[in-house]
Amino acid sequence: MDLELNIEELRLHGFKRSDREKIAAAVQTELERLFSEEGLPSGLKDGREVRLQGGSFSVPAGLNPEKAGEHLARQMYGRWK
C-alpha cells in the first residue's frame, strides 16, 4: 500500500530556528519507522484523506531536536490510531 503523508505546517515553540530541519527530519524518520514496524493505524486504513488539524503536542523539556522530533512523531501516530 502506498502512503503519502503531507505535513503542511508544524509550528514549533520553544526551539531554536536552527533546529527546525533536524526536528522535521526526525519526525519523518520516526513516522517511516512506525508505519513500517507497527503498520497503518486504524484511523488511516480506509484509504481516505485524513486531516489532523489544530491541537497541540507536548515535548518534555531538555530533549535534543532529534529526540523531540521522534516524540512528536509518536504522538501524531498515536492520534491516528
PDB file of C-alpha atoms in Angstrom:
ATOM      1  CA  MET A   1       0.000   0.000   0.000  1.00  0.00           C
ATOM      2  CA  ASP A   2       1.271   3.435  -0.917  1.00  0.00           C
ATOM      3  CA  LEU A   3       1.003   6.174   1.636  1.00  0.00           C
ATOM      4  CA  GLU A   4       1.537   9.851   1.029  1.00  0.00           C
ATOM      5  CA  LEU A   5       1.854  12.000   4.110  1.00  0.00           C
ATOM      6  CA  ASN A   6       1.981  15.758   3.793  1.00  0.00           C
ATOM      7  CA  ILE A   7       2.558  17.864   6.878  1.00  0.00           C
ATOM      8  CA  GLU A   8       1.609  21.310   5.687  1.00  0.00           C
ATOM      9  CA  GLU A   9       2.604  23.147   8.819  1.00  0.00           C
ATOM     10  CA  LEU A  10       4.132  22.265  12.135  1.00  0.00           C
ATOM     11  CA  ARG A  11       4.604  25.214  14.460  1.00  0.00           C
ATOM     12  CA  LEU A  12       7.384  24.752  16.945  1.00  0.00           C
ATOM     13  CA  HIS A  13       7.526  26.894  20.050  1.00  0.00           C
ATOM     14  CA  GLY A  14      10.487  26.844  22.391  1.00  0.00           C
ATOM     15  CA  PHE A  15      13.043  25.613  19.862  1.00  0.00           C
ATOM     16  CA  LYS A  16      15.784  27.465  18.037  1.00  0.00           C
ATOM     17  CA  ARG A  17      15.108  28.255  14.387  1.00  0.00           C
ATOM     18  CA  SER A  18      18.269  26.357  13.547  1.00  0.00           C
ATOM     19  CA  ASP A  19      16.697  23.167  14.970  1.00  0.00           C
ATOM     20  CA  ARG A  20      13.752  23.138  12.535  1.00  0.00           C
ATOM     21  CA  GLU A  21      15.373  20.928   9.899  1.00  0.00           C
ATOM     22  CA  LYS A  22      16.659  18.438  12.475  1.00  0.00           C
ATOM     23  CA  ILE A  23      13.218  18.165  14.071  1.00  0.00           C
ATOM     24  CA  ALA A  24      11.498  17.758  10.689  1.00  0.00           C
ATOM     25  CA  ALA A  25      13.947  15.044   9.631  1.00  0.00           C
ATOM     26  CA  ALA A  26      13.452  13.204  12.921  1.00  0.00           C
ATOM     27  CA  VAL A  27       9.653  13.381  12.570  1.00  0.00           C
ATOM     28  CA  GLN A  28       9.879  11.922   9.071  1.00  0.00           C
ATOM     29  CA  THR A  29      12.284   9.157  10.059  1.00  0.00           C
ATOM     30  CA  GLU A  30      10.242   8.133  13.088  1.00  0.00           C
ATOM     31  CA  LEU A  31       6.944   8.138  11.177  1.00  0.00           C
ATOM     32  CA  GLU A  32       8.521   5.956   8.495  1.00  0.00           C
ATOM     33  CA  ARG A  33       9.735   3.559  11.201  1.00  0.00           C
ATOM     34  CA  LEU A  34       6.350   3.468  12.909  1.00  0.00           C
ATOM     35  CA  PHE A  35       4.435   2.813   9.674  1.00  0.00           C
ATOM     36  CA  SER A  36       6.940   0.128   8.700  1.00  0.00           C
ATOM     37  CA  GLU A  37       7.140  -1.668  12.057  1.00  0.00           C
ATOM     38  CA  GLU A  38       3.673  -1.120  13.518  1.00  0.00           C
ATOM     39  CA  GLY A  39       1.622  -0.827  10.346  1.00  0.00           C
ATOM     40  CA  LEU A  40      -1.016   1.540   9.214  1.00  0.00           C
ATOM     41  CA  PRO A  41      -3.066   2.918  12.123  1.00  0.00           C
ATOM     42  CA  SER A  42      -6.743   2.021  12.045  1.00  0.00           C
ATOM     43  CA  GLY A  43      -7.646   5.676  11.574  1.00  0.00           C
ATOM     44  CA  LEU A  44      -5.936   5.626   8.177  1.00  0.00           C
ATOM     45  CA  LYS A  45      -6.927   2.176   6.874  1.00  0.00           C
ATOM     46  CA  ASP A  46      -9.916   3.156   4.783  1.00  0.00           C
ATOM     47  CA  GLY A  47      -7.708   4.906   2.226  1.00  0.00           C
ATOM     48  CA  ARG A  48      -9.298   8.307   2.548  1.00  0.00           C
ATOM     49  CA  GLU A  49      -7.631  11.629   3.059  1.00  0.00           C
ATOM     50  CA  VAL A  50      -7.284  12.450   6.735  1.00  0.00           C
ATOM     51  CA  ARG A  51      -6.506  15.861   8.134  1.00  0.00           C
ATOM     52  CA  LEU A  52      -5.183  16.299  11.620  1.00  0.00           C
ATOM     53  CA  GLN A  53      -5.775  19.966  12.292  1.00  0.00           C
ATOM     54  CA  GLY A  54      -5.197  22.089  15.287  1.00  0.00           C
ATOM     55  CA  GLY A  55      -4.389  20.716  18.636  1.00  0.00           C
ATOM     56  CA  SER A  56      -1.032  20.636  20.236  1.00  0.00           C
ATOM     57  CA  PHE A  57       1.634  18.190  21.205  1.00  0.00           C
ATOM     58  CA  SER A  58       3.892  18.412  24.225  1.00  0.00           C
ATOM     59  CA  VAL A  59       7.555  17.584  24.313  1.00  0.00           C
ATOM     60  CA  PRO A  60       9.423  17.050  27.576  1.00  0.00           C
ATOM     61  CA  ALA A  61      11.865  19.826  28.366  1.00  0.00           C
ATOM     62  CA  GLY A  62      15.510  19.234  27.593  1.00  0.00           C
ATOM     63  CA  LEU A  63      15.151  16.919  24.606  1.00  0.00           C
ATOM     64  CA  ASN A  64      17.550  17.495  21.745  1.00  0.00           C
ATOM     65  CA  PRO A  65      15.982  18.249  18.331  1.00  0.00           C
ATOM     66  CA  GLU A  66      16.206  14.641  17.140  1.00  0.00           C
ATOM     67  CA  LYS A  67      14.534  13.219  20.243  1.00  0.00           C
ATOM     68  CA  ALA A  68      11.919  15.983  20.159  1.00  0.00           C
ATOM     69  CA  GLY A  69      11.081  15.046  16.553  1.00  0.00           C
ATOM     70  CA  GLU A  70      10.775  11.374  17.468  1.00  0.00           C
ATOM     71  CA  HIS A  71       8.487  12.255  20.363  1.00  0.00           C
ATOM     72  CA  LEU A  72       6.287  14.419  18.123  1.00  0.00           C
ATOM     73  CA  ALA A  73       6.031  11.655  15.520  1.00  0.00           C
ATOM     74  CA  ARG A  74       4.923   9.100  18.125  1.00  0.00           C
ATOM     75  CA  GLN A  75       2.214  11.493  19.321  1.00  0.00           C
ATOM     76  CA  MET A  76       0.979  12.050  15.744  1.00  0.00           C
ATOM     77  CA  TYR A  77       0.927   8.317  15.063  1.00  0.00           C
ATOM     78  CA  GLY A  78      -0.973   7.757  18.299  1.00  0.00           C
ATOM     79  CA  ARG A  79      -3.689  10.195  17.261  1.00  0.00           C
ATOM     80  CA  TRP A  80      -4.256   8.298  14.030  1.00  0.00           C
ATOM     81  CA  LYS A  81      -4.854   5.071  15.971  1.00  0.00           C
TER      82      LYS A  81
END
